Amino acid sequence: MAHPAPRSSTSVSPASSIDDVRSEISYDSEEEEQRLAQQEWDESVQQLQLLLTVVVFPFFGKWLGRKWSHILFERYQTLGIGKRFWGL
């Protein structure tokens, strides 16, 4: 003969416990999505910084350096290295 299980006075209805679990899961998944999005953003920024420091800045530095050296050499050829070269 089976005895019925004793009921506690603080029983929780199954529907409310399922809702609580769903809200916890959705909260956790939103946090996880936000964390992953932030992580991807940080990686993208790091890749962009790497691109700038390895490719873009050296390219423009080389280009500006050559341009400036040609301008200075032309100025030296026309004015010499006297006071006029320095704009004095």
JSON list of N, CA and C in Angstrom, two decimals:
[
{"chain": "A", "resi": 1, "resn": "MET", "atom": "N", "xyz": [0.83, -1.15, 0.00]},
{"chain": "A", "resi": 1, "resn": "MET", "atom": "CA", "xyz": [0.00, 0.00, 0.00]},
{"chain": "A", "resi": 1, "resn": "MET", "atom": "C", "xyz": [0.89, 1.23, 0.00]},
{"chain": "A", "resi": 2, "resn": "ALA", "atom": "N", "xyz": [0.64, 2.11, -0.94]},
{"chain": "A", "resi": 2, "resn": "ALA", "atom": "CA", "xyz": [1.46, 3.31, -1.10]},
{"chain": "A", "resi": 2, "resn": "ALA", "atom": "C", "xyz": [0.94, 4.41, -0.21]},
{"chain": "A", "resi": 3, "resn": "HIS", "atom": "N", "xyz": [1.87, 5.05, 0.44]},
{"chain": "A", "resi": 3, "resn": "HIS", "atom": "CA", "xyz": [1.50, 6.18, 1.30]},
{"chain": "A", "resi": 3, "resn": "HIS", "atom": "C", "xyz": [1.66, 7.47, 0.51]},
{"chain": "A", "resi": 4, "resn": "PRO", "atom": "N", "xyz": [0.73, 8.39, 0.58]},
{"chain": "A", "resi": 4, "resn": "PRO", "atom": "CA", "xyz": [0.87, 9.66, -0.13]},
{"chain": "A", "resi": 4, "resn": "PRO", "atom": "C", "xyz": [2.03, 10.48, 0.46]},
{"chain": "A", "resi": 5, "resn": "ALA", "atom": "N", "xyz": [2.70, 11.20, -0.41]},
{"chain": "A", "resi": 5, "resn": "ALA", "atom": "CA", "xyz": [3.83, 12.02, 0.03]},
{"chain": "A", "resi": 5, "resn": "ALA", "atom": "C", "xyz": [3.32, 13.17, 0.88]},
{"chain": "A", "resi": 6, "resn": "PRO", "atom": "N", "xyz": [4.03, 13.48, 1.94]},
{"chain": "A", "resi": 6, "resn": "PRO", "atom": "CA", "xyz": [3.58, 14.59, 2.79]},
{"chain": "A", "resi": 6, "resn": "PRO", "atom": "C", "xyz": [3.74, 15.92, 2.06]},
{"chain": "A", "resi": 7, "resn": "ARG", "atom": "N", "xyz": [2.79, 16.78, 2.24]},
{"chain": "A", "resi": 7, "resn": "ARG", "atom": "CA", "xyz": [2.82, 18.09, 1.60]},
{"chain": "A", "resi": 7, "resn": "ARG", "atom": "C", "xyz": [3.39, 19.11, 2.57]},
{"chain": "A", "resi": 8, "resn": "SER", "atom": "N", "xyz": [4.26, 19.94, 2.05]},
{"chain": "A", "resi": 8, "resn": "SER", "atom": "CA", "xyz": [4.81, 20.99, 2.91]},
{"chain": "A", "resi": 8, "resn": "SER", "atom": "C", "xyz": [3.95, 22.23, 2.77]},
{"chain": "A", "resi": 9, "resn": "SER", "atom": "N", "xyz": [3.99, 23.07, 3.79]},
{"chain": "A", "resi": 9, "resn": "SER", "atom": "CA", "xyz": [3.16, 24.27, 3.77]},
{"chain": "A", "resi": 9, "resn": "SER", "atom": "C", "xyz": [3.74, 25.32, 2.83]},
{"chain": "A", "resi": 10, "resn": "THR", "atom": "N", "xyz": [5.00, 25.19, 2.46]},
{"chain": "A", "resi": 10, "resn": "THR", "atom": "CA", "xyz": [5.63, 26.17, 1.57]},
{"chain": "A", "resi": 10, "resn": "THR", "atom": "C", "xyz": [5.87, 25.57, 0.19]},
{"chain": "A", "resi": 11, "resn": "SER", "atom": "N", "xyz": [4.90, 24.90, -0.33]},
{"chain": "A", "resi": 11, "resn": "SER", "atom": "CA", "xyz": [5.08, 24.28, -1.64]},
{"chain": "A", "resi": 11, "resn": "SER", "atom": "C", "xyz": [5.04, 25.36, -2.73]},
{"chain": "A", "resi": 12, "resn": "VAL", "atom": "N", "xyz": [5.83, 25.14, -3.76]},
{"chain": "A", "resi": 12, "resn": "VAL", "atom": "CA", "xyz": [5.92, 26.08, -4.88]},
{"chain": "A", "resi": 12, "resn": "VAL", "atom": "C", "xyz": [5.19, 25.45, -6.05]},
{"chain": "A", "resi": 13, "resn": "SER", "atom": "N", "xyz": [4.38, 26.23, -6.70]},
{"chain": "A", "resi": 13, "resn": "SER", "atom": "CA", "xyz": [3.66, 25.69, -7.85]},
{"chain": "A", "resi": 13, "resn": "SER", "atom": "C", "xyz": [4.65, 25.46, -8.99]},
{"chain": "A", "resi": 14, "resn": "PRO", "atom": "N", "xyz": [4.45, 24.43, -9.77]},
{"chain": "A", "resi": 14, "resn": "PRO", "atom": "CA", "xyz": [5.37, 24.13, -10.87]},
{"chain": "A", "resi": 14, "resn": "PRO", "atom": "C", "xyz": [5.46, 25.27, -11.89]},
{"chain": "A", "resi": 15, "resn": "ALA", "atom": "N", "xyz": [4.37, 25.97, -12.14]},
{"chain": "A", "resi": 15, "resn": "ALA", "atom": "CA", "xyz": [4.38, 27.04, -13.13]},
{"chain": "A", "resi": 15, "resn": "ALA", "atom": "C", "xyz": [5.29, 28.17, -12.70]},
{"chain": "A", "resi": 16, "resn": "SER", "atom": "N", "xyz": [5.25, 28.55, -11.43]},
{"chain": "A", "resi": 16, "resn": "SER", "atom": "CA", "xyz": [6.09, 29.67, -10.98]},
{"chain": "A", "resi": 16, "resn": "SER", "atom": "C", "xyz": [7.56, 29.28, -10.97]},
{"chain": "A", "resi": 17, "resn": "SER", "atom": "N", "xyz": [7.87, 28.03, -10.64]},
{"chain": "A", "resi": 17, "resn": "SER", "atom": "CA", "xyz": [9.28, 27.62, -10.64]},
{"chain": "A", "resi": 17, "resn": "SER", "atom": "C", "xyz": [9.83, 27.58, -12.06]},
{"chain": "A", "resi": 18, "resn": "ILE", "atom": "N", "xyz": [9.01, 27.18, -13.02]},
{"chain": "A", "resi": 18, "resn": "ILE", "atom": "CA", "xyz": [9.44, 27.17, -14.42]},
{"chain": "A", "resi": 18, "resn": "ILE", "atom": "C", "xyz": [9.69, 28.60, -14.90]},
{"chain": "A", "resi": 19, "resn": "ASP", "atom": "N", "xyz": [8.80, 29.53, -14.52]},
{"chain": "A", "resi": 19, "resn": "ASP", "atom": "CA", "xyz": [8.99, 30.92, -14.90]},
{"chain": "A", "resi": 19, "resn": "ASP", "atom": "C", "xyz": [10.27, 31.49, -14.30]},
{"chain": "A", "resi": 20, "resn": "ASP", "atom": "N", "xyz": [10.56, 31.13, -13.05]},
{"chain": "A", "resi": 20, "resn": "ASP", "atom": "CA", "xyz": [11.79, 31.59, -12.41]},
{"chain": "A", "resi": 20, "resn": "ASP", "atom": "C", "xyz": [13.02, 31.07, -13.15]},
{"chain": "A", "resi": 21, "resn": "VAL", "atom": "N", "xyz": [12.99, 29.80, -13.53]},
{"chain": "A", "resi": 21, "resn": "VAL", "atom": "CA", "xyz": [14.11, 29.21, -14.25]},
{"chain": "A", "resi": 21, "resn": "VAL", "atom": "C", "xyz": [14.28, 29.88, -15.61]},
{"chain": "A", "resi": 22, "resn": "ARG", "atom": "N", "xyz": [13.17, 30.11, -16.30]},
{"chain": "A", "resi": 22, "resn": "ARG", "atom": "CA", "xyz": [13.24, 30.77, -17.61]},
{"chain": "A", "resi": 22, "resn": "ARG", "atom": "C", "xyz": [13.80, 32.18, -17.49]},
{"chain": "A", "resi": 23, "resn": "SER", "atom": "N", "xyz": [13.38, 32.92, -16.46]},
{"chain": "A", "resi": 23, "resn": "SER", "atom": "CA", "xyz": [13.89, 34.28, -16.30]},
{"chain": "A", "resi": 23, "resn": "SER", "atom": "C", "xyz": [15.38, 34.26, -15.97]},
{"chain": "A", "resi": 24, "resn": "GLU", "atom": "N", "xyz": [15.82, 33.29, -15.18]},
{"chain": "A", "resi": 24, "resn": "GLU", "atom": "CA", "xyz": [17.25, 33.17, -14.88]},
{"chain": "A", "resi": 24, "resn": "GLU", "atom": "C", "xyz": [18.03, 32.81, -16.14]},
{"chain": "A", "resi": 25, "resn": "ILE", "atom": "N", "xyz": [17.49, 31.91, -16.95]},
{"chain": "A", "resi": 25, "resn": "ILE", "atom": "CA", "xyz": [18.16, 31.51, -18.18]},
{"chain": "A", "resi": 25, "resn": "ILE", "atom": "C", "xyz": [18.25, 32.68, -19.14]},
{"chain": "A", "resi": 26, "resn": "SER", "atom": "N", "xyz": [17.15, 33.43, -19.30]},
{"chain": "A", "resi": 26, "resn": "SER", "atom": "CA", "xyz": [17.18, 34.56, -20.22]},
{"chain": "A", "resi": 26, "resn": "SER", "atom": "C", "xyz": [18.13, 35.63, -19.71]},
{"chain": "A", "resi": 27, "resn": "TYR", "atom": "N", "xyz": [18.18, 35.84, -18.40]},
{"chain": "A", "resi": 27, "resn": "TYR", "atom": "CA", "xyz": [19.10, 36.82, -17.83]},
{"chain": "A", "resi": 27, "resn": "TYR", "atom": "C", "xyz": [20.54, 36.39, -18.08]},
{"chain": "A", "resi": 28, "resn": "ASP", "atom": "N", "xyz": [20.82, 35.11, -17.86]},
{"chain": "A", "resi": 28, "resn": "ASP", "atom": "CA", "xyz": [22.16, 34.60, -18.08]},
{"chain": "A", "resi": 28, "resn": "ASP", "atom": "C", "xyz": [22.54, 34.68, -19.56]},
{"chain": "A", "resi": 29, "resn": "SER", "atom": "N", "xyz": [21.60, 34.35, -20.44]},
{"chain": "A", "resi": 29, "resn": "SER", "atom": "CA", "xyz": [21.92, 34.38, -21.86]},
{"chain": "A", "resi": 29, "resn": "SER", "atom": "C", "xyz": [22.13, 35.82, -22.34]},
{"chain": "A", "resi": 30, "resn": "GLU", "atom": "N", "xyz": [21.39, 36.78, -21.79]},
{"chain": "A", "resi": 30, "resn": "GLU", "atom": "CA", "xyz": [21.60, 38.18, -22.15]},
{"chain": "A", "resi": 30, "resn": "GLU", "atom": "C", "xyz": [22.97, 38.65, -21.68]},
{"chain": "A", "resi": 31, "resn": "GLU", "atom": "N", "xyz": [23.34, 38.26, -20.47]},
{"chain": "A", "resi": 31, "resn": "GLU", "atom": "CA", "xyz": [24.67, 38.60, -19.95]},
{"chain": "A", "resi": 31, "resn": "GLU", "atom": "C", "xyz": [25.75, 37.98, -20.82]},
{"chain": "A", "resi": 32, "resn": "GLU", "atom": "N", "xyz": [25.54, 36.72, -21.19]},
{"chain": "A", "resi": 32, "resn": "GLU", "atom": "CA", "xyz": [26.51, 36.00, -22.02]},
{"chain": "A", "resi": 32, "resn": "GLU", "atom": "C", "xyz": [26.64, 36.66, -23.40]},
{"chain": "A", "resi": 33, "resn": "GLU", "atom": "N", "xyz": [25.51, 37.03, -23.99]},
{"chain": "A", "resi": 33, "resn": "GLU", "atom": "CA", "xyz": [25.54, 37.70, -25.30]},
{"chain": "A", "resi": 33, "resn": "GLU", "atom": "C", "xyz": [26.27, 39.03, -25.21]},
{"chain": "A", "resi": 34, "resn": "GLN", "atom": "N", "xyz": [26.00, 39.78, -24.16]},
{"chain": "A", "resi": 34, "resn": "GLN", "atom": "CA", "xyz": [26.66, 41.07, -23.99]},
{"chain": "A", "resi": 34, "resn": "GLN", "atom": "C", "xyz": [28.16, 40.87, -23.78]},
{"chain": "A", "resi": 35, "resn": "ARG", "atom": "N", "xyz": [28.54, 39.88, -23.01]},
{"chain": "A", "resi": 35, "resn": "ARG", "atom": "CA", "xyz": [29.95, 39.60, -22.76]},
{"chain": "A", "resi": 35, "resn": "ARG", "atom": "C", "xyz": [30.65, 39.19, -24.06]},
{"chain": "A", "resi": 36, "resn": "LEU", "atom": "N", "xyz": [29.99, 38.34, -24.85]},
{"chain": "A", "resi": 36, "resn": "LEU", "atom": "CA", "xyz": [30.57, 37.91, -26.12]},
{"chain": "A", "resi": 36, "resn": "LEU", "atom": "C", "xyz": [30.69, 39.07, -27.11]},
{"chain": "A", "resi": 37, "resn": "ALA", "atom": "N", "xyz": [29.67, 39.91, -27.14]},
{"chain": "A", "resi": 37, "resn": "ALA", "atom": "CA", "xyz": [29.71, 41.08, -28.03]},
{"chain": "A", "resi": 37, "resn": "ALA", "atom": "C", "xyz": [30.85, 42.01, -27.64]},
{"chain": "A", "resi": 38, "resn": "GLN", "atom": "N", "xyz": [31.03, 42.23, -26.34]},
{"chain": "A", "resi": 38, "resn": "GLN", "atom": "CA", "xyz": [32.12, 43.08, -25.87]},
{"chain": "A", "resi": 38, "resn": "GLN", "atom": "C", "xyz": [33.47, 42.46, -26.20]},
{"chain": "A", "resi": 39, "resn": "GLN", "atom": "N", "xyz": [33.58, 41.16, -26.06]},
{"chain": "A", "resi": 39, "resn": "GLN", "atom": "CA", "xyz": [34.82, 40.45, -26.37]},
{"chain": "A", "resi": 39, "resn": "GLN", "atom": "C", "xyz": [35.15, 40.57, -27.87]},
{"chain": "A", "resi": 40, "resn": "GLU", "atom": "N", "xyz": [34.15, 40.40, -28.72]},
{"chain": "A", "resi": 40, "resn": "GLU", "atom": "CA", "xyz": [34.35, 40.54, -30.17]},
{"chain": "A", "resi": 40, "resn": "GLU", "atom": "C", "xyz": [34.75, 41.97, -30.52]},
{"chain": "A", "resi": 41, "resn": "TRP", "atom": "N", "xyz": [34.11, 42.95, -29.87]},
{"chain": "A", "resi": 41, "resn": "TRP", "atom": "CA", "xyz": [34.44, 44.35, -30.12]},
{"chain": "A", "resi": 41, "resn": "TRP", "atom": "C", "xyz": [35.90, 44.63, -29.74]},
{"chain": "A", "resi": 42, "resn": "ASP", "atom": "N", "xyz": [36.32, 44.13, -28.57]},
{"chain": "A", "resi": 42, "resn": "ASP", "atom": "CA", "xyz": [37.69, 44.34, -28.13]},
{"chain": "A", "resi": 42, "resn": "ASP", "atom": "C", "xyz": [38.69, 43.70, -29.09]},
{"chain": "A", "resi": 43, "resn": "GLU", "atom": "N", "xyz": [38.37, 42.52, -29.59]},
{"chain": "A", "resi": 43, "resn": "GLU", "atom": "CA", "xyz": [39.24, 41.86, -30.56]},
{"chain": "A", "resi": 43, "resn": "GLU", "atom": "C", "xyz": [39.32, 42.65, -31.86]},
{"chain": "A", "resi": 44, "resn": "SER", "atom": "N", "xyz": [38.18, 43.20, -32.30]},
{"chain": "A", "resi": 44, "resn": "SER", "atom": "CA", "xyz": [38.17, 44.00, -33.53]},
{"chain": "A", "resi": 44, "resn": "SER", "atom": "C", "xyz": [39.01, 45.27, -33.37]},
{"chain": "A", "resi": 45, "resn": "VAL", "atom": "N", "xyz": [38.90, 45.92, -32.22]},
{"chain": "A", "resi": 45, "resn": "VAL", "atom": "CA", "xyz": [39.69, 47.12, -31.96]},
{"chain": "A", "resi": 45, "resn": "VAL", "atom": "C", "xyz": [41.18, 46.77, -31.93]},
{"chain": "A", "resi": 46, "resn": "GLN", "atom": "N", "xyz": [41.51, 45.65, -31.32]},
{"chain": "A", "resi": 46, "resn": "GLN", "atom": "CA", "xyz": [42.91, 45.22, -31.26]},
{"chain": "A", "resi": 46, "resn": "GLN", "atom": "C", "xyz": [43.45, 44.93, -32.67]},
{"chain": "A", "resi": 47, "resn": "GLN", "atom": "N", "xyz": [42.64, 44.30, -33.52]},
{"chain": "A", "resi": 47, "resn": "GLN", "atom": "CA", "xyz": [43.07, 44.02, -34.89]},
{"chain": "A", "resi": 47, "resn": "GLN", "atom": "C", "xyz": [43.26, 45.32, -35.68]},
{"chain": "A", "resi": 48, "resn": "LEU", "atom": "N", "xyz": [42.37, 46.28, -35.46]},
{"chain": "A", "resi": 48, "resn": "LEU", "atom": "CA", "xyz": [42.49, 47.57, -36.14]},
{"chain": "A", "resi": 48, "resn": "LEU", "atom": "C", "xyz": [43.76, 48.30, -35.70]},
{"chain": "A", "resi": 49, "resn": "GLN", "atom": "N", "xyz": [44.04, 48.26, -34.40]},
{"chain": "A", "resi": 49, "resn": "GLN", "atom": "CA", "xyz": [45.27, 48.88, -33.90]},
{"chain": "A", "resi": 49, "resn": "GLN", "atom": "C", "xyz": [46.50, 48.22, -34.51]},
{"chain": "A", "resi": 50, "resn": "LEU", "atom": "N", "xyz": [46.47, 46.91, -34.60]},
{"chain": "A", "resi": 50, "resn": "LEU", "atom": "CA", "xyz": [47.59, 46.18, -35.19]},
{"chain": "A", "resi": 50, "resn": "LEU", "atom": "C", "xyz": [47.77, 46.56, -36.66]},
{"chain": "A", "resi": 51, "resn": "LEU", "atom": "N", "xyz": [46.67, 46.66, -37.39]},
{"chain": "A", "resi": 51, "resn": "LEU", "atom": "CA", "xyz": [46.73, 47.06, -38.80]},
{"chain": "A", "resi": 51, "resn": "LEU", "atom": "C", "xyz": [47.34, 48.45, -38.94]},
{"chain": "A", "resi": 52, "resn": "LEU", "atom": "N", "xyz": [46.91, 49.37, -38.08]},
{"chain": "A", "resi": 52, "resn": "LEU", "atom": "CA", "xyz": [47.44, 50.73, -38.15]},
{"chain": "A", "resi": 52, "resn": "LEU", "atom": "C", "xyz": [48.92, 50.77, -37.83]},
{"chain": "A", "resi": 53, "resn": "THR", "atom": "N", "xyz": [49.34, 50.07, -36.78]},
{"chain": "A", "resi": 53, "resn": "THR", "atom": "CA", "xyz": [50.74, 50.16, -36.37]},
{"chain": "A", "resi": 53, "resn": "THR", "atom": "C", "xyz": [51.67, 49.40, -37.29]},
{"chain": "A", "resi": 54, "resn": "VAL", "atom": "N", "xyz": [51.21, 48.35, -37.93]},
{"chain": "A", "resi": 54, "resn": "VAL", "atom": "CA", "xyz": [52.09, 47.53, -38.76]},
{"chain": "A", "resi": 54, "resn": "VAL", "atom": "C", "xyz": [52.07, 47.96, -40.23]},
{"chain": "A", "resi": 55, "resn": "VAL", "atom": "N", "xyz": [50.93, 48.44, -40.72]},
{"chain": "A", "resi": 55, "resn": "VAL", "atom": "CA", "xyz": [50.81, 48.72, -42.16]},
{"chain": "A", "resi": 55, "resn": "VAL", "atom": "C", "xyz": [50.65, 50.21, -42.45]},
{"chain": "A", "resi": 56, "resn": "VAL", "atom": "N", "xyz": [49.66, 50.84, -41.87]},
{"chain": "A", "resi": 56, "resn": "VAL", "atom": "CA", "xyz": [49.27, 52.20, -42.29]},
{"chain": "A", "resi": 56, "resn": "VAL", "atom": "C", "xyz": [50.29, 53.24, -41.84]},
{"chain": "A", "resi": 57, "resn": "PHE", "atom": "N", "xyz": [50.63, 53.29, -40.55]},
{"chain": "A", "resi": 57, "resn": "PHE", "atom": "CA", "xyz": [51.56, 54.31, -40.07]},
{"chain": "A", "resi": 57, "resn": "PHE", "atom": "C", "xyz": [52.93, 54.21, -40.73]},
{"chain": "A", "resi": 58, "resn": "PRO", "atom": "N", "xyz": [53.52, 53.03, -40.85]},
{"chain": "A", "resi": 58, "resn": "PRO", "atom": "CA", "xyz": [54.82, 52.97, -41.54]},
{"chain": "A", "resi": 58, "resn": "PRO", "atom": "C", "xyz": [54.73, 53.41, -43.01]},
{"chain": "A", "resi": 59, "resn": "PHE", "atom": "N", "xyz": [53.64, 53.06, -43.68]},
{"chain": "A", "resi": 59, "resn": "PHE", "atom": "CA", "xyz": [53.49, 53.47, -45.08]},
{"chain": "A", "resi": 59, "resn": "PHE", "atom": "C", "xyz": [53.47, 54.99, -45.21]},
{"chain": "A", "resi": 60, "resn": "PHE", "atom": "N", "xyz": [52.61, 55.65, -44.40]},
{"chain": "A", "resi": 60, "resn": "PHE", "atom": "CA", "xyz": [52.53, 57.11, -44.48]},
{"chain": "A", "resi": 60, "resn": "PHE", "atom": "C", "xyz": [53.79, 57.77, -43.96]},
{"chain": "A", "resi": 61, "resn": "GLY", "atom": "N", "xyz": [54.42, 57.18, -42.97]},
{"chain": "A", "resi": 61, "resn": "GLY", "atom": "CA", "xyz": [55.69, 57.72, -42.48]},
{"chain": "A", "resi": 61, "resn": "GLY", "atom": "C", "xyz": [56.76, 57.68, -43.54]},
{"chain": "A", "resi": 62, "resn": "LYS", "atom": "N", "xyz": [56.83, 56.59, -44.25]},
{"chain": "A", "resi": 62, "resn": "LYS", "atom": "CA", "xyz": [57.81, 56.45, -45.34]},
{"chain": "A", "resi": 62, "resn": "LYS", "atom": "C", "xyz": [57.49, 57.46, -46.45]},
{"chain": "A", "resi": 63, "resn": "TRP", "atom": "N", "xyz": [56.22, 57.56, -46.80]},
{"chain": "A", "resi": 63, "resn": "TRP", "atom": "CA", "xyz": [55.81, 58.48, -47.87]},
{"chain": "A", "resi": 63, "resn": "TRP", "atom": "C", "xyz": [56.10, 59.93, -47.48]},
{"chain": "A", "resi": 64, "resn": "LEU", "atom": "N", "xyz": [55.70, 60.32, -46.26]},
{"chain": "A", "resi": 64, "resn": "LEU", "atom": "CA", "xyz": [55.95, 61.70, -45.82]},
{"chain": "A", "resi": 64, "resn": "LEU", "atom": "C", "xyz": [57.44, 61.98, -45.67]},
{"chain": "A", "resi": 65, "resn": "GLY", "atom": "N", "xyz": [58.19, 61.01, -45.20]},
{"chain": "A", "resi": 65, "resn": "GLY", "atom": "CA", "xyz": [59.63, 61.18, -45.06]},
{"chain": "A", "resi": 65, "resn": "GLY", "atom": "C", "xyz": [60.30, 61.41, -46.40]},
{"chain": "A", "resi": 66, "resn": "ARG", "atom": "N", "xyz": [59.92, 60.64, -47.38]},
{"chain": "A", "resi": 66, "resn": "ARG", "atom": "CA", "xyz": [60.51, 60.83, -48.72]},
{"chain": "A", "resi": 66, "resn": "ARG", "atom": "C", "xyz": [60.10, 62.17, -49.31]},
{"chain": "A", "resi": 67, "resn": "LYS", "atom": "N", "xyz": [58.82, 62.52, -49.15]},
{"chain": "A", "resi": 67, "resn": "LYS", "atom": "CA", "xyz": [58.34, 63.79, -49.69]},
{"chain": "A", "resi": 67, "resn": "LYS", "atom": "C", "xyz": [59.09, 64.95, -49.03]},
{"chain": "A", "resi": 68, "resn": "TRP", "atom": "N", "xyz": [59.22, 64.91, -47.72]},
{"chain": "A", "resi": 68, "resn": "TRP", "atom": "CA", "xyz": [59.89, 65.97, -46.98]},
{"chain": "A", "resi": 68, "resn": "TRP", "atom": "C", "xyz": [61.37, 66.04, -47.37]},
{"chain": "A", "resi": 69, "resn": "SER", "atom": "N", "xyz": [62.01, 64.89, -47.54]},
{"chain": "A", "resi": 69, "resn": "SER", "atom": "CA", "xyz": [63.43, 64.89, -47.90]},
{"chain": "A", "resi": 69, "resn": "SER", "atom": "C", "xyz": [63.63, 65.48, -49.30]},
{"chain": "A", "resi": 70, "resn": "HIS", "atom": "N", "xyz": [62.72, 65.21, -50.22]},
{"chain": "A", "resi": 70, "resn": "HIS", "atom": "CA", "xyz": [62.83, 65.80, -51.56]},
{"chain": "A", "resi": 70, "resn": "HIS", "atom": "C", "xyz": [62.65, 67.32, -51.50]},
{"chain": "A", "resi": 71, "resn": "ILE", "atom": "N", "xyz": [61.72, 67.78, -50.68]},
{"chain": "A", "resi": 71, "resn": "ILE", "atom": "CA", "xyz": [61.50, 69.23, -50.53]},
{"chain": "A", "resi": 71, "resn": "ILE", "atom": "C", "xyz": [62.74, 69.89, -49.94]},
{"chain": "A", "resi": 72, "resn": "LEU", "atom": "N", "xyz": [63.30, 69.28, -48.90]},
{"chain": "A", "resi": 72, "resn": "LEU", "atom": "CA", "xyz": [64.49, 69.86, -48.27]},
{"chain": "A", "resi": 72, "resn": "LEU", "atom": "C", "xyz": [65.69, 69.84, -49.21]},
{"chain": "A", "resi": 73, "resn": "PHE", "atom": "N", "xyz": [65.86, 68.77, -49.96]},
{"chain": "A", "resi": 73, "resn": "PHE", "atom": "CA", "xyz": [66.99, 68.68, -50.89]},
{"chain": "A", "resi": 73, "resn": "PHE", "atom": "C", "xyz": [66.87, 69.73, -51.99]},
{"chain": "A", "resi": 74, "resn": "GLU", "atom": "N", "xyz": [65.66, 69.93, -52.50]},
{"chain": "A", "resi": 74, "resn": "GLU", "atom": "CA", "xyz": [65.44, 70.96, -53.52]},
{"chain": "A", "resi": 74, "resn": "GLU", "atom": "C", "xyz": [65.74, 72.34, -52.95]},
{"chain": "A", "resi": 75, "resn": "ARG", "atom": "N", "xyz": [65.31, 72.58, -51.73]},
{"chain": "A", "resi": 75, "resn": "ARG", "atom": "CA", "xyz": [65.57, 73.87, -51.07]},
{"chain": "A", "resi": 75, "resn": "ARG", "atom": "C", "xyz": [67.08, 74.07, -50.87]},
{"chain": "A", "resi": 76, "resn": "TYR", "atom": "N", "xyz": [67.76, 73.00, -50.48]},
{"chain": "A", "resi": 76, "resn": "TYR", "atom": "CA", "xyz": [69.22, 73.07, -50.30]},
{"chain": "A", "resi": 76, "resn": "TYR", "atom": "C", "xyz": [69.92, 73.39, -51.62]},
{"chain": "A", "resi": 77, "resn": "GLN", "atom": "N", "xyz": [69.46, 72.79, -52.71]},
{"chain": "A", "resi": 77, "resn": "GLN", "atom": "CA", "xyz": [70.08, 73.03, -54.01]},
{"chain": "A", "resi": 77, "resn": "GLN", "atom": "C", "xyz": [69.89, 74.47, -54.48]},
{"chain": "A", "resi": 78, "resn": "THR", "atom": "N", "xyz": [68.74, 75.05, -54.18]},
{"chain": "A", "resi": 78, "resn": "THR", "atom": "CA", "xyz": [68.47, 76.42, -54.65]},
{"chain": "A", "resi": 78, "resn": "THR", "atom": "C", "xyz": [69.03, 77.47, -53.71]},
{"chain": "A", "resi": 79, "resn": "LEU", "atom": "N", "xyz": [69.00, 77.25, -52.40]},
{"chain": "A", "resi": 79, "resn": "LEU", "atom": "CA", "xyz": [69.38, 78.28, -51.44]},
{"chain": "A", "resi": 79, "resn": "LEU", "atom": "C", "xyz": [70.72, 78.03, -50.76]},
{"chain": "A", "resi": 80, "resn": "GLY", "atom": "N", "xyz": [71.20, 76.82, -50.77]},
{"chain": "A", "resi": 80, "resn": "GLY", "atom": "CA", "xyz": [72.39, 76.49, -50.00]},
{"chain": "A", "resi": 80, "resn": "GLY", "atom": "C", "xyz": [71.99, 76.25, -48.54]},
{"chain": "A", "resi": 81, "resn": "ILE", "atom": "N", "xyz": [72.99, 76.08, -47.68]},
{"chain": "A", "resi": 81, "resn": "ILE", "atom": "CA", "xyz": [72.69, 75.74, -46.29]},
{"chain": "A", "resi": 81, "resn": "ILE", "atom": "C", "xyz": [72.81, 76.96, -45.37]},
{"chain": "A", "resi": 82, "resn": "GLY", "atom": "N", "xyz": [72.74, 78.15, -45.94]},
{"chain": "A", "resi": 82, "resn": "GLY", "atom": "CA", "xyz": [72.88, 79.38, -45.17]},
{"chain": "A", "resi": 82, "resn": "GLY", "atom": "C", "xyz": [71.62, 79.73, -44.39]},
{"chain": "A", "resi": 83, "resn": "LYS", "atom": "N", "xyz": [71.56, 81.02, -43.99]},
{"chain": "A", "resi": 83, "resn": "LYS", "atom": "CA", "xyz": [70.43, 81.51, -43.19]},
{"chain": "A", "resi": 83, "resn": "LYS", "atom": "C", "xyz": [69.12, 81.46, -43.97]},
{"chain": "A", "resi": 84, "resn": "ARG", "atom": "N", "xyz": [69.19, 81.67, -45.27]},
{"chain": "A", "resi": 84, "resn": "ARG", "atom": "CA", "xyz": [67.96, 81.66, -46.08]},
{"chain": "A", "resi": 84, "resn": "ARG", "atom": "C", "xyz": [67.32, 80.27, -46.09]},
{"chain": "A", "resi": 85, "resn": "PHE", "atom": "N", "xyz": [68.16, 79.22, -46.03]},
{"chain": "A", "resi": 85, "resn": "PHE", "atom": "CA", "xyz": [67.62, 77.85, -46.00]},
{"chain": "A", "resi": 85, "resn": "PHE", "atom": "C", "xyz": [66.72, 77.65, -44.78]},
{"chain": "A", "resi": 86, "resn": "TRP", "atom": "N", "xyz": [67.12, 78.21, -43.66]},
{"chain": "A", "resi": 86, "resn": "TRP", "atom": "CA", "xyz": [66.37, 78.04, -42.41]},
{"chain": "A", "resi": 86, "resn": "TRP", "atom": "C", "xyz": [65.30, 79.10, -42.24]},
{"chain": "A", "resi": 87, "resn": "GLY", "atom": "N", "xyz": [65.18, 80.02, -43.17]},
{"chain": "A", "resi": 87, "resn": "GLY", "atom": "CA", "xyz": [64.14, 81.04, -43.11]},
{"chain": "A", "resi": 87, "resn": "GLY", "atom": "C", "xyz": [64.48, 82.17, -42.17]},
{"chain": "A", "resi": 88, "resn": "LEU", "atom": "N", "xyz": [65.75, 82.37, -41.92]},
{"chain": "A", "resi": 88, "resn": "LEU", "atom": "CA", "xyz": [66.17, 83.45, -41.00]},
{"chain": "A", "resi": 88, "resn": "LEU", "atom": "C", "xyz": [66.57, 84.69, -41.74]}
]
